[in-house]
PDB file of C-alpha atoms in Angstrom:
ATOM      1  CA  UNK A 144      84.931  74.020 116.688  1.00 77.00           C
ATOM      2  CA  UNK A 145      82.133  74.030 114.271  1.00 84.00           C
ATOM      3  CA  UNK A 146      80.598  76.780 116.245  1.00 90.00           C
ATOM      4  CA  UNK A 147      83.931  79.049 116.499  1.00 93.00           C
ATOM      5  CA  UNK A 148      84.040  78.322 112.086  1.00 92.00           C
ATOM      6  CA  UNK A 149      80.488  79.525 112.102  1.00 89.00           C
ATOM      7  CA  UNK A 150      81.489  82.720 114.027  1.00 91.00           C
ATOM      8  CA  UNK A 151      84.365  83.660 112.011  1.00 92.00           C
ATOM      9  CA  UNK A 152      82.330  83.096 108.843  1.00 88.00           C
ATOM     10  CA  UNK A 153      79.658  85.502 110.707  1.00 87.00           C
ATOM     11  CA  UNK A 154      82.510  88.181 111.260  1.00 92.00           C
ATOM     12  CA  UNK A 155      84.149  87.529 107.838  1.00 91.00           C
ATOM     13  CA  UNK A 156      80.482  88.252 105.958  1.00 86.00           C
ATOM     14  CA  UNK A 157      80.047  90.822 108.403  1.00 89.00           C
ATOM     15  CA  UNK A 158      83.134  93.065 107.631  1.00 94.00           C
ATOM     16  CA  UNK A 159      82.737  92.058 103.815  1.00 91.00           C
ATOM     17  CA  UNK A 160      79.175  93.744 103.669  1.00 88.00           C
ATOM     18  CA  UNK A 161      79.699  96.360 105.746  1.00 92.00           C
ATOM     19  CA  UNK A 162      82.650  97.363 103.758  1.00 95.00           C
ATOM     20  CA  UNK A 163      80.192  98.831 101.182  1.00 94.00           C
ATOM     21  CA  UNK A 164      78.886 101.097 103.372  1.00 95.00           C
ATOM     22  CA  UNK A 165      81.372 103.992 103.506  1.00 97.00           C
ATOM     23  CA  UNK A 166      81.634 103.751  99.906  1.00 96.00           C
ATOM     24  CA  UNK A 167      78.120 104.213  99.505  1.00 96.00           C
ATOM     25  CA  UNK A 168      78.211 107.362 102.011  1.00 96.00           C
ATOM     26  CA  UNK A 169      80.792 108.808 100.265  1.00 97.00           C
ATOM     27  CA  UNK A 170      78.658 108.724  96.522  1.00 96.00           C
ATOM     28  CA  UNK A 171      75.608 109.820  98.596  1.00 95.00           C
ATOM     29  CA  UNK A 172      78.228 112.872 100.198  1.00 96.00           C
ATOM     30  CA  UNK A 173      80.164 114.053  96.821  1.00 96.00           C
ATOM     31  CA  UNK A 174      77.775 112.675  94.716  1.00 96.00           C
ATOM     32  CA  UNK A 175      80.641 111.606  91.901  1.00 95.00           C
ATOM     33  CA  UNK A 176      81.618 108.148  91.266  1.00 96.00           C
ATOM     34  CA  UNK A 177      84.108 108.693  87.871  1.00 96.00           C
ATOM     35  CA  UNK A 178      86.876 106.748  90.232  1.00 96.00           C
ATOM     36  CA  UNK A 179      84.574 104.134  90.332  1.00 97.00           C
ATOM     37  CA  UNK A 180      84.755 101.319  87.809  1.00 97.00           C
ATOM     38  CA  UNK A 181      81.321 100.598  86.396  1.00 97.00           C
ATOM     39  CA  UNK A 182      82.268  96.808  85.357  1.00 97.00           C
ATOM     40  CA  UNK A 183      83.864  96.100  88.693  1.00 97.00           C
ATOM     41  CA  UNK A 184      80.237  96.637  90.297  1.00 96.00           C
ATOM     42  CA  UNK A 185      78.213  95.093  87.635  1.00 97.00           C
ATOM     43  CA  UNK A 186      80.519  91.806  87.507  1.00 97.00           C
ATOM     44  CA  UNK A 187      80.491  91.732  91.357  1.00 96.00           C
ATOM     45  CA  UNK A 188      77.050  92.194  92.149  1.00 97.00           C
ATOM     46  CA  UNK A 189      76.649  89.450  89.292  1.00 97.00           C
ATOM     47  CA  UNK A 190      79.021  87.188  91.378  1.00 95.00           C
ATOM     48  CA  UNK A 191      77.955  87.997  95.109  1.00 94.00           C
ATOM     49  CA  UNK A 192      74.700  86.985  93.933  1.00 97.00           C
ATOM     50  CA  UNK A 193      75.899  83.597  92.440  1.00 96.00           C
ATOM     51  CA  UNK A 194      77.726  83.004  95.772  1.00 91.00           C
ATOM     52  CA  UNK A 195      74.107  83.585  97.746  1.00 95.00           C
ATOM     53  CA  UNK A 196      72.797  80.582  95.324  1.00 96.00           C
ATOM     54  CA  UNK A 197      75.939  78.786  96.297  1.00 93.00           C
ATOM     55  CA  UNK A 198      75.562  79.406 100.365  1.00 93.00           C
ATOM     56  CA  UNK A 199      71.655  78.329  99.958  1.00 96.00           C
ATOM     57  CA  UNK A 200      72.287  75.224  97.949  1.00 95.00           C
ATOM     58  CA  UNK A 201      74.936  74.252 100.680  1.00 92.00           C
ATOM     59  CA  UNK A 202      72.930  75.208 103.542  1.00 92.00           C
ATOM     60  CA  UNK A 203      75.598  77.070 104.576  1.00 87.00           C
ATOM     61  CA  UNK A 204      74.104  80.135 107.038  1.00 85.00           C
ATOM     62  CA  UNK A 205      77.077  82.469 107.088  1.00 80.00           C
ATOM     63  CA  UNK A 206      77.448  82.429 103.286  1.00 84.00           C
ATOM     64  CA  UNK A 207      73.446  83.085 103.201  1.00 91.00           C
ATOM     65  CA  UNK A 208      73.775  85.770 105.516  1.00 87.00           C
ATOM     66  CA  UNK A 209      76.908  87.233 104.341  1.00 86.00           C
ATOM     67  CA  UNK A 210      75.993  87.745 100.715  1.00 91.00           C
ATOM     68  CA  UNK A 211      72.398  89.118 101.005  1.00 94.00           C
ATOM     69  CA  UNK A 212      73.815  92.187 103.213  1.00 90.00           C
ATOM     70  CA  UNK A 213      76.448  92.304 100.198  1.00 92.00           C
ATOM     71  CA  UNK A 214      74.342  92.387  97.650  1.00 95.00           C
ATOM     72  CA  UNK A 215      72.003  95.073  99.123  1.00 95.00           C
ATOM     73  CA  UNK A 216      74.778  97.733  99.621  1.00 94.00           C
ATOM     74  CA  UNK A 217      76.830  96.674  96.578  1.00 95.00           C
ATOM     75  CA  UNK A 218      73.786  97.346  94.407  1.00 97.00           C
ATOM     76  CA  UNK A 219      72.760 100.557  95.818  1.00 96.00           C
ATOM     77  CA  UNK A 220      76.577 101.455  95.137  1.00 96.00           C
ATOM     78  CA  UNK A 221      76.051 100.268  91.575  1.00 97.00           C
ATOM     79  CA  UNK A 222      73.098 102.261  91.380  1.00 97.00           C
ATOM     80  CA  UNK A 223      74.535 105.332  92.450  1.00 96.00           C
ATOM     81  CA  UNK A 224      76.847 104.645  89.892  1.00 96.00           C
ATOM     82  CA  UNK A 225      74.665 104.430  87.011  1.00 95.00           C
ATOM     83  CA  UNK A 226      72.760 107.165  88.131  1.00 95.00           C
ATOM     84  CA  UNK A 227      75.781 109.873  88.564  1.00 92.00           C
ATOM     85  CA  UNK A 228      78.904 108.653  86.011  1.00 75.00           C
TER      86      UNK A 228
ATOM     87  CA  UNK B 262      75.267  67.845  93.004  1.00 77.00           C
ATOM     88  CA  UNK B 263      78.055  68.255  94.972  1.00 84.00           C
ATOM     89  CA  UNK B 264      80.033  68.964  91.739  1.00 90.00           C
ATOM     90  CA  UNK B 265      77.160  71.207  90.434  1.00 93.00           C
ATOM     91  CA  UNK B 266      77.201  73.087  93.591  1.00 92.00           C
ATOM     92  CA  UNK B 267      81.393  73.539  93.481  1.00 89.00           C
ATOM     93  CA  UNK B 268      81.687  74.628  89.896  1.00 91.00           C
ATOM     94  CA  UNK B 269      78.846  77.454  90.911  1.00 92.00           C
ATOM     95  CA  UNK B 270      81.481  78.493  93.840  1.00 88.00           C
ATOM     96  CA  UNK B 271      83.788  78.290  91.521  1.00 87.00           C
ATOM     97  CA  UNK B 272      82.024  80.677  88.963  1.00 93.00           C
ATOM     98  CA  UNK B 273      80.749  83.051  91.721  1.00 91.00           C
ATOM     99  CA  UNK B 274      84.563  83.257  93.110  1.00 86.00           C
ATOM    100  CA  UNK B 275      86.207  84.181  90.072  1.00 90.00           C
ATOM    101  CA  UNK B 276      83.811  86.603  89.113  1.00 94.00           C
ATOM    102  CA  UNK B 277      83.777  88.327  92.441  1.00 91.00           C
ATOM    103  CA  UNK B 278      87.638  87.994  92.301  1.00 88.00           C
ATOM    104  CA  UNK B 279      87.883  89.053  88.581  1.00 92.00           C
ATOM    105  CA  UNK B 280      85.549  92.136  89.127  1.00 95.00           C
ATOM    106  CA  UNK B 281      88.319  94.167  90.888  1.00 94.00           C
ATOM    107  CA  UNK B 282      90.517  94.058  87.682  1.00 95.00           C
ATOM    108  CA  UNK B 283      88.688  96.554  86.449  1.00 97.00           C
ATOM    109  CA  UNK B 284      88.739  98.955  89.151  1.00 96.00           C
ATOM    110  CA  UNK B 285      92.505  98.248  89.357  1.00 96.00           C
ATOM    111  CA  UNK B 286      93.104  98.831  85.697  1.00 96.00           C
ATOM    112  CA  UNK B 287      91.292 102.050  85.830  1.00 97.00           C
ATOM    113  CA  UNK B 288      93.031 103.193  88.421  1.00 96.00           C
ATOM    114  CA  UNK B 289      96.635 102.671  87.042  1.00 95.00           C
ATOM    115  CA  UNK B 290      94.853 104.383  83.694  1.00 96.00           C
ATOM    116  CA  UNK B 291      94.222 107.404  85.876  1.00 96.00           C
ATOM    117  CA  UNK B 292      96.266 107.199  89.018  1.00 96.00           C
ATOM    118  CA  UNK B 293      92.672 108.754  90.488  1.00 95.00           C
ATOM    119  CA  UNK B 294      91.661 107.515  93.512  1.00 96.00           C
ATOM    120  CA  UNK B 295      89.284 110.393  94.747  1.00 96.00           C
ATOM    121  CA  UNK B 296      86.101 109.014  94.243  1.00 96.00           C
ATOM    122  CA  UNK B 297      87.285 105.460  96.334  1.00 97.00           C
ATOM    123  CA  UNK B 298      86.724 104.986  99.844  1.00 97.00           C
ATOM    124  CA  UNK B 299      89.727 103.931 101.753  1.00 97.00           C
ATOM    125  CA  UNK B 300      87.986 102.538 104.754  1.00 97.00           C
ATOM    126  CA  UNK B 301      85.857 100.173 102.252  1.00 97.00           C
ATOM    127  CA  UNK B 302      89.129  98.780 100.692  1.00 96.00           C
ATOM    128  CA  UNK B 303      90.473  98.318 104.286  1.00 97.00           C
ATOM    129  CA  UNK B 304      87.671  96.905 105.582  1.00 97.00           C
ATOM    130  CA  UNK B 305      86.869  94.442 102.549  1.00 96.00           C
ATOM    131  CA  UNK B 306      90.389  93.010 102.313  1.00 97.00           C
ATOM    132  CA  UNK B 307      90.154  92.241 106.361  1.00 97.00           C
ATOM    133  CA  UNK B 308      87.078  90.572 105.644  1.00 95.00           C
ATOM    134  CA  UNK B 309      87.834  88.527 102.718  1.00 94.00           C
ATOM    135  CA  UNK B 310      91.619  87.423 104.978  1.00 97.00           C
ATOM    136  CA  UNK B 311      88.689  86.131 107.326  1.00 96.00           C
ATOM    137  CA  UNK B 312      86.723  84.296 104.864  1.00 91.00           C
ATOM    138  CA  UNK B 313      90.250  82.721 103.876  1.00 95.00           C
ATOM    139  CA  UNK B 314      90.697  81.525 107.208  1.00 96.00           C
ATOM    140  CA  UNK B 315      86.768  80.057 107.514  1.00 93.00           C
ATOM    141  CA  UNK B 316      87.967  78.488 104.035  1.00 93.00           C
ATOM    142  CA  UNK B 317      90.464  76.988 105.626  1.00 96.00           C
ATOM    143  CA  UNK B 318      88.886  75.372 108.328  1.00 95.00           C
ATOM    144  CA  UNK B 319      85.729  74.451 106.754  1.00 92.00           C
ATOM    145  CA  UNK B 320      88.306  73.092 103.571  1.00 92.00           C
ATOM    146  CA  UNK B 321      86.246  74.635 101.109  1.00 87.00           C
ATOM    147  CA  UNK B 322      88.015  74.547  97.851  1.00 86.00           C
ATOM    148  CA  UNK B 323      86.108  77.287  96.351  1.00 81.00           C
ATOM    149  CA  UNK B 324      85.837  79.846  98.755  1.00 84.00           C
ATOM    150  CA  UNK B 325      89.824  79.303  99.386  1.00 91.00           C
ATOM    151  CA  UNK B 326      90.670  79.666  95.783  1.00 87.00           C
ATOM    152  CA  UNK B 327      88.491  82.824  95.767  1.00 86.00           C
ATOM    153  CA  UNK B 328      89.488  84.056  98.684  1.00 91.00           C
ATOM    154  CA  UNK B 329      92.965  83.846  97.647  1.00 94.00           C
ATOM    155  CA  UNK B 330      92.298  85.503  94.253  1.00 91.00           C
ATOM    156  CA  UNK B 331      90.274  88.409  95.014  1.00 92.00           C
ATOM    157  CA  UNK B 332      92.715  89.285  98.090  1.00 95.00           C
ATOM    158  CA  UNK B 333      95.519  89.787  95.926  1.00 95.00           C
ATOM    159  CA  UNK B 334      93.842  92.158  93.844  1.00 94.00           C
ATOM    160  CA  UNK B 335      92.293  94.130  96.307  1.00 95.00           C
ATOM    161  CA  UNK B 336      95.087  94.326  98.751  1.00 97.00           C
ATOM    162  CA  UNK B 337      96.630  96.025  95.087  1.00 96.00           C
ATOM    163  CA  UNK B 338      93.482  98.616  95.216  1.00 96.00           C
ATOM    164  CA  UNK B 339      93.838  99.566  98.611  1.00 97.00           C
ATOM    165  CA  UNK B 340      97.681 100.519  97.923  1.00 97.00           C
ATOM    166  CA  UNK B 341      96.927 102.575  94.791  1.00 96.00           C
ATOM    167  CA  UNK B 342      94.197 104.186  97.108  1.00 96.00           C
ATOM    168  CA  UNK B 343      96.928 104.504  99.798  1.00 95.00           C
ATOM    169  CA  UNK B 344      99.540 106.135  97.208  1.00 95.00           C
ATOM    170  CA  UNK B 345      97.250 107.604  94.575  1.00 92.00           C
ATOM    171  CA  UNK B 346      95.231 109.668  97.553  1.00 74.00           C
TER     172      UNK B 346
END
């Protein structure tokens, strides 16, 4: 069971940070973000990366795993946002 | 510790969950959804149902409160981006 938790918190990280990704082709593509909220990405890099402290302080693998990918797209995203709004 | 470490999930939740409100707000400000990427919102709220379930399981308080919270406001996103595109 503990395995088959693991796994679905594998998957669940998975889809969460890859999520990021066609948003971040799309800035890279059309190269406008004024859609895009600037707060939302500032507050939610800010919390992804509280959540990686979180998954490390637990030992908790998926959470570790799950958030670093996160955090790499979602602040290239927030980047892209600073650099074209 | 163990309280420490649940008040951080806590934190890192509702900041993940609260950094949609934003993007939501702005959007009903606008009704522009251009910009967003409609696989990313479809994606990200299949991901974070996941996470739910791993919550679940795993009774996490934290990551089922966030879960919970952060759902409901992006699942509101994605059907802005749905009628809005």
């Amino acid at each position: 069971m503990d395995n088959f938790i693991n796994l679905l918190g594998l998957i669940a990280g998975l889809l969460c940070a890859a999520s990021f990704l066609p948003q971040l082709i799309k800035i890279r593509k059309t190269k406008n973000t004024t859609d895009l909220s600037l707060p939302t990405f500032v507050i939610f890099c800010l919390g992804v990366s509280i959540w990686l402290i979180y998954g490390i302080l637990k030992r908790d693998g998926p959470i570790i795993f799950a958030n670093i990918v996160t955090l790499t797209i979602a602040v290239n995203v927030l980047l892209l946002k600073i650099k074209y709004k």
